[in-house]
């Protein structure tokens, strides 16, 4: 093989966790995220790279605002489009790695000129959601700006196929795995349900690069992705999700591949890991070798963090046993914060190497965090000022004017007892860290520690924690409400069907809760029903007031609540409601009869035979149109199939197999067409019954609202405007014998429109 040259080198700009849209409503820090992302894209154009690789969390929310979407699209179009031809050749089948309407790389589209293609996976912040399971990256892909790959549609059966690229003699296999919930991904790897595909030919000639977006360190026992879970044929792994910048590739001696962690390009929390200098990297791949060049970002807002202990400080440790020392202690802390501000400004100026010292430059307000341990091991107390009042002293000097300082105590005991209910919570748990930084506490860990000390009877613990995560991390305003409602409805339905004795109710509830937790642990996540929202007010402005779907008052009810409502509504006039268990004992679903109160007529009997169900149109036009419910919509009328209602008295039949057919009233009752053969059943002598003649019967309308004399309807065969006969056909389920039900089918007035003159 000839020697490699510069024409064989693939240069990739690697970045991750841009979090565009983070804190965008803040008047000071609102533009930080998109400015840093724009700098990254400008570097790609200036350094003339072959492609850009983003390892997740391009957006801070899975429903980014218009402003965030606009800034990202503007930056991509400014820096990635151009006349320069892309030198990367696509060797794999694009339809296997790209989904959507345009299942191919954007630089191969003849309608657009892409000079620098961008390949990206989704993270935990911009993951797919909602109807269609679409992500914000799908919008960028259909617009030709981003190549969205590494999708994980099934979390329990993950197939990872590479994007095969080639430039000259260098072959690149680009793997990607978008974010999956860490605990579930851990189980999927452990059960062997993650499969990696390799090129079929020349396996040793490919450089294998992979991007992931998972927890890198063991926050919990299964809440991370161990490096040894990944295959050993990889050469370089770009790790997203962790915000600490560890840009230099680190060799894993066990797996023999390198790991690079670029970190975030904007500080989303005031933690020590975020205070590290932000970098991106340009990875140059030649054959099977690579080298990395780190580039420091210059538009990042300066951030300095410091932690002190008042008991160890030479100036403040003398104040613990002194009275009225608040003002003196406050002056000492103010002096420390001023030093941190000066340090942040100096470090930012040093990063601007292309700025002359004589030029006046506006230094962005820094982020300052001072963590103060005010515990006193030798006795005494420190009289500290209110943290927010102290932070407000630095308005105009810092960007975070509400949380400059943070007071906390050193943990001393092994456990403490909660003051409200006497539950013992371990001291080293996240729930006991009242004085510690909330930024260091994960919601899942907090919920887990708290629930372990509780005794839940109805709500399953693991799905409870997931609902809290959806509420906090995904900003889903209705997650908790829907979870509680669905859990209560499921528990009630289980008890009504399986357990009718009151003695074993508690045991049955505990058994059902354990079953739900076991199903969740196995990965069978219960899908949440569709939420129903109230109509949005006409004067609602989504840009100012936010999304209407996120408002607490917008939620009407969930599918689970609708089922309960249907049970309450489907009760006949005589109160003939029976339990589902009683209906099942008969061996077949009971036909449901529904009587409508009022003088608008009586609805005919309903049958549940067949997969299709007939639903009457409740419109005011009274046209009696019949709607067929598809199989996907059977969930909405599931309770009707179970036969919750039975007739008070069964009807007598004289013929063969009966077909339920009823005429629709003007109020829109349920109807079906039925064909009858001549002479199939006897006709009654009463003039209220219409007979079925030979030929095909036409669907008609009967009005049961007002009874009429029998003499007015001696002949039920009417003629329409064209002179054709219309035959009114009644259900064969109606008994031929005289019974008490005849009153429901007294002769009715014709529903045809009145003519101008009647002779």
XYZ file of C-alpha atoms in Angstrom, residues 120-512:
393
model
C -25.037 14.397 15.231
C -26.768 12.061 17.671
C -29.407 13.198 20.146
C -28.851 13.515 23.881
C -31.085 13.359 26.912
C -32.177 16.997 26.551
C -33.146 17.027 22.852
C -34.481 13.471 22.618
C -37.503 12.535 20.464
C -40.941 12.913 21.989
C -44.579 13.494 21.162
C -46.601 12.360 18.192
C -44.415 10.867 15.500
C -41.530 10.448 17.944
C -39.645 13.335 16.371
C -36.691 15.259 17.732
C -35.481 18.764 17.025
C -32.706 17.165 14.961
C -35.362 15.791 12.608
C -36.258 19.357 11.677
C -32.628 20.125 10.951
C -32.270 16.961 8.887
C -35.277 17.572 6.635
C -33.984 21.103 6.068
C -30.652 19.686 4.886
C -28.528 21.138 7.689
C -27.643 18.101 9.834
C -27.186 14.357 9.331
C -29.076 12.798 12.237
C -27.768 9.269 12.848
C -27.396 6.796 15.712
C -31.102 6.569 16.510
C -32.267 4.123 19.176
C -35.958 3.421 18.482
C -35.944 0.336 20.736
C -34.171 0.585 24.054
C -34.260 -3.174 24.660
C -33.018 -4.190 21.199
C -30.341 -1.802 19.941
C -28.732 -2.286 16.534
C -25.737 -0.026 15.869
C -24.732 0.228 12.214
C -21.856 2.485 11.156
C -21.764 5.262 8.598
C -18.982 4.171 6.233
C -16.967 7.089 4.839
C -13.799 7.206 2.797
C -11.356 9.910 1.774
C -8.451 8.781 -0.329
C -7.045 5.669 1.294
C -8.502 6.386 4.759
C -11.659 4.505 5.648
C -13.806 5.709 8.566
C -16.563 3.684 10.259
C -18.614 6.221 12.226
C -20.727 4.627 14.958
C -23.298 6.451 17.021
C -25.651 5.619 19.886
C -28.093 8.279 20.989
C -29.097 8.633 24.603
C -30.985 5.853 26.341
C -31.974 5.870 30.000
C -28.844 4.666 31.784
C -30.431 1.959 33.923
C -32.239 0.468 30.960
C -29.171 0.635 28.735
C -27.156 -1.117 31.437
C -29.642 -4.006 31.459
C -29.719 -4.127 27.654
C -25.937 -4.428 27.444
C -25.873 -6.978 30.225
C -28.497 -9.130 28.494
C -26.595 -9.008 25.197
C -29.270 -7.135 23.247
C -26.885 -4.507 21.826
C -25.421 -5.578 18.495
C -22.618 -3.810 16.632
C -22.182 -4.257 12.894
C -18.790 -4.128 11.173
C -17.848 -3.703 7.518
C -17.926 -6.990 5.669
C -14.588 -6.501 3.899
C -11.198 -5.225 4.979
C -12.115 -4.983 8.657
C -8.549 -4.185 9.649
C -8.392 -1.147 7.342
C -11.198 0.793 9.000
C -10.772 3.423 11.705
C -13.687 2.888 14.103
C -14.970 6.074 15.752
C -18.006 6.091 18.049
C -20.016 8.830 19.777
C -22.156 8.135 22.848
C -24.204 10.276 25.217
C -24.446 8.540 28.592
C -23.229 8.892 32.158
C -19.505 8.228 32.117
C -19.033 7.676 35.840
C -20.910 5.432 38.255
C -23.394 7.790 39.876
C -25.376 4.681 40.881
C -24.793 0.954 40.504
C -26.447 0.772 37.076
C -26.841 4.460 36.250
C -23.917 4.704 33.819
C -22.295 3.066 30.805
C -19.077 1.205 31.678
C -16.359 1.526 29.070
C -15.809 -2.223 28.997
C -19.366 -2.674 27.683
C -18.239 -1.200 24.365
C -16.545 -3.475 21.807
C -12.777 -3.617 21.738
C -12.488 -3.076 17.971
C -13.174 0.652 18.480
C -10.296 3.088 18.111
C -11.744 6.310 19.576
C -14.868 7.039 21.639
C -16.240 10.584 21.862
C -18.165 10.793 25.131
C -21.011 13.256 25.507
C -23.277 14.141 28.433
C -20.476 14.807 30.919
C -19.831 18.575 31.086
C -16.322 18.487 32.489
C -13.848 19.143 29.682
C -11.323 16.284 29.403
C -10.314 16.999 25.847
C -7.082 15.009 25.713
C -7.691 11.409 24.532
C -7.151 8.878 27.306
C -6.176 5.275 26.590
C -8.203 2.493 28.144
C -5.600 -0.267 28.574
C -8.223 -2.967 29.075
C -10.165 -2.254 25.882
C -7.274 -0.728 23.931
C -9.207 2.291 22.666
C -8.997 6.000 23.471
C -11.734 8.047 25.127
C -12.236 11.779 24.574
C -14.650 13.890 26.632
C -15.012 17.383 25.112
C -17.478 18.614 27.747
C -20.073 21.332 27.341
C -19.527 24.646 25.599
C -21.672 26.566 28.111
C -21.875 26.322 31.899
C -25.297 24.991 32.882
C -24.525 24.612 36.587
C -22.157 26.284 39.025
C -20.078 23.197 39.735
C -16.298 22.616 39.784
C -16.513 20.487 36.627
C -18.042 23.398 34.698
C -15.275 25.764 35.780
C -12.665 23.962 33.670
C -11.564 25.751 30.514
C -13.849 24.921 27.597
C -12.276 23.344 24.510
C -13.180 21.637 21.266
C -10.873 19.342 19.305
C -9.918 18.681 15.697
C -9.212 14.978 15.204
C -7.068 14.151 12.160
C -7.376 10.532 11.009
C -4.889 9.044 8.587
C -5.258 5.326 7.978
C -5.558 3.694 11.414
C -3.727 6.492 13.236
C -5.113 9.727 14.630
C -3.960 12.850 16.401
C -5.930 15.460 18.309
C -5.568 19.231 18.470
C -7.462 21.073 21.221
C -8.766 24.597 20.659
C -9.834 26.838 23.520
C -13.139 28.632 23.084
C -12.899 32.390 23.557
C -16.518 33.486 23.802
C -17.198 31.467 26.949
C -18.253 33.541 29.940
C -15.507 33.380 32.605
C -16.339 31.207 35.583
C -14.405 30.908 38.856
C -15.390 28.781 41.840
C -13.812 28.573 45.276
C -14.608 26.754 48.491
C -13.531 27.855 51.968
C -14.156 26.716 55.540
C -14.700 29.518 58.029
C -13.250 27.378 60.821
C -9.961 27.026 58.887
C -9.611 30.589 57.636
C -7.122 32.639 59.646
C -9.353 35.700 59.684
C -12.790 34.174 60.280
C -12.044 31.328 62.716
C -11.726 33.853 65.555
C -15.273 35.109 64.965
C -17.061 31.884 65.951
C -17.073 32.695 69.664
C -17.490 36.426 69.213
C -20.890 38.095 69.434
C -22.264 40.493 66.810
C -19.770 39.521 64.182
C -22.058 39.412 61.106
C -20.813 42.663 59.582
C -17.183 41.679 60.037
C -17.763 38.249 58.542
C -19.649 39.764 55.620
C -16.819 42.177 54.835
C -14.382 39.266 54.744
C -16.563 37.311 52.323
C -17.041 40.382 50.106
C -13.281 40.759 49.836
C -12.941 37.132 48.733
C -15.619 37.555 46.046
C -13.890 40.690 44.733
C -10.681 38.704 44.364
C -12.523 36.026 42.397
C -14.009 38.654 40.075
C -10.566 40.068 39.364
C -9.206 36.572 38.733
C -12.000 35.779 36.259
C -11.442 38.980 34.276
C -7.707 38.344 34.071
C -8.137 34.787 32.820
C -10.597 35.909 30.143
C -8.211 38.581 28.843
C -5.404 36.041 28.653
C -7.556 33.836 26.421
C -8.066 36.715 23.941
C -4.619 36.433 22.366
C -5.623 38.248 19.181
C -6.697 41.456 20.970
C -4.311 44.367 21.382
C -3.818 45.657 24.886
C -4.461 49.218 23.737
C -7.909 48.363 22.404
C -10.840 48.770 24.729
C -12.716 45.510 25.006
C -15.868 44.769 26.929
C -15.317 41.911 29.352
C -18.443 39.831 29.943
C -19.687 39.688 33.513
C -18.191 36.566 35.135
C -19.855 33.695 36.942
C -18.702 33.520 40.568
C -19.467 30.821 43.081
C -18.144 30.898 46.648
C -18.991 27.806 48.689
C -18.673 28.476 52.417
C -18.551 25.785 55.077
C -19.815 27.495 58.245
C -19.738 24.481 60.566
C -17.943 24.992 63.888
C -16.337 21.778 65.189
C -14.914 23.544 68.281
C -18.183 25.131 69.357
C -19.610 28.563 68.714
C -21.602 29.771 65.722
C -21.102 31.876 62.596
C -23.729 34.524 62.031
C -24.063 34.548 58.252
C -26.057 36.889 56.057
C -28.901 35.812 53.818
C -27.321 34.306 50.659
C -29.512 36.172 48.187
C -29.093 39.490 49.964
C -25.358 38.952 49.961
C -25.343 38.066 46.259
C -27.352 41.156 45.320
C -24.466 43.315 46.474
C -22.660 42.417 43.221
C -25.245 43.585 40.701
C -23.346 44.887 37.689
C -20.216 42.954 38.654
C -21.280 39.341 38.173
C -23.731 37.522 35.904
C -25.322 35.358 38.609
C -26.599 38.031 40.981
C -28.796 35.664 43.030
C -26.474 32.768 43.903
C -22.939 34.059 44.282
C -22.485 32.474 47.699
C -23.590 29.132 49.029
C -23.472 28.147 52.701
C -23.301 24.522 53.788
C -22.417 22.503 56.859
C -20.032 19.620 57.147
C -21.764 16.281 57.652
C -21.239 14.953 61.149
C -23.729 12.220 62.095
C -24.398 8.840 60.547
C -28.114 9.392 60.177
C -30.798 11.830 61.052
C -34.503 11.544 61.700
C -36.919 13.459 59.577
C -38.841 15.999 61.639
C -42.165 15.493 59.939
C -42.877 11.756 60.051
C -40.003 10.203 61.954
C -38.499 8.389 58.966
C -34.773 7.717 59.289
C -32.813 8.867 56.219
C -29.144 7.936 55.823
C -26.835 10.873 56.315
C -24.812 10.114 53.198
C -27.878 10.097 50.967
C -28.843 12.896 48.633
C -32.061 13.531 50.554
C -30.144 14.515 53.678
C -28.002 17.108 51.929
C -30.064 20.140 52.861
C -27.175 22.505 53.173
C -25.169 21.095 50.231
C -25.356 22.284 46.693
C -28.469 21.210 44.869
C -26.512 21.143 41.622
C -24.658 18.046 42.774
C -27.839 16.090 43.559
C -29.473 14.060 40.796
C -33.236 13.883 40.846
C -33.303 10.116 40.391
C -30.960 9.604 43.344
C -32.939 12.035 45.485
C -36.233 10.277 44.773
C -34.705 6.840 45.279
C -33.234 7.743 48.675
C -36.460 9.309 49.850
C -38.761 6.518 48.677
C -36.597 3.836 50.238
C -37.466 5.350 53.612
C -41.189 5.472 52.818
C -43.909 2.866 52.512
C -45.801 3.208 49.237
C -48.979 1.169 48.866
C -50.370 2.142 45.446
C -47.731 3.998 43.449
C -44.841 1.905 42.056
C -41.504 3.284 43.206
C -39.376 2.976 40.055
C -41.926 4.527 37.698
C -42.546 7.217 40.317
C -38.902 8.240 40.036
C -39.145 8.253 36.241
C -42.185 10.567 36.392
C -40.254 12.969 38.632
C -37.371 12.905 36.144
C -39.767 13.735 33.315
C -41.185 16.600 35.368
C -37.787 18.076 36.288
C -35.410 17.182 33.447
C -37.853 17.216 30.520
C -40.016 20.060 31.882
C -43.147 17.952 31.406
C -45.760 19.842 33.421
C -48.277 16.980 33.362
C -45.970 14.046 34.082
C -46.799 13.697 37.786
C -50.514 14.275 37.358
C -50.834 11.698 34.596
C -48.684 9.176 36.475
C -50.794 9.416 39.640
C -54.096 9.288 37.744
C -53.056 6.302 35.626
C -51.730 4.425 38.662
C -54.944 4.969 40.618
C -57.165 3.951 37.722
C -55.098 0.805 37.067
C -55.231 -0.167 40.728
C -58.993 0.341 40.948
C -59.675 -1.646 37.771
C -57.467 -4.477 39.032
C -59.303 -4.640 42.341
C -62.760 -4.546 40.743
C -61.975 -7.384 38.361
C -59.838 -9.738 40.399
C -60.571 -9.061 44.054
C -64.135 -8.557 45.198
C -63.532 -9.513 48.838
C -62.674 -6.646 51.166
C -60.459 -8.784 53.378
C -57.579 -9.085 50.906
C -57.654 -5.565 49.456
C -54.378 -4.467 51.011
C -52.592 -7.620 49.928
C -54.005 -7.304 46.421
C -52.860 -3.689 46.155
C -49.369 -4.588 47.293
C -49.260 -7.536 44.876
C -50.336 -5.396 41.924
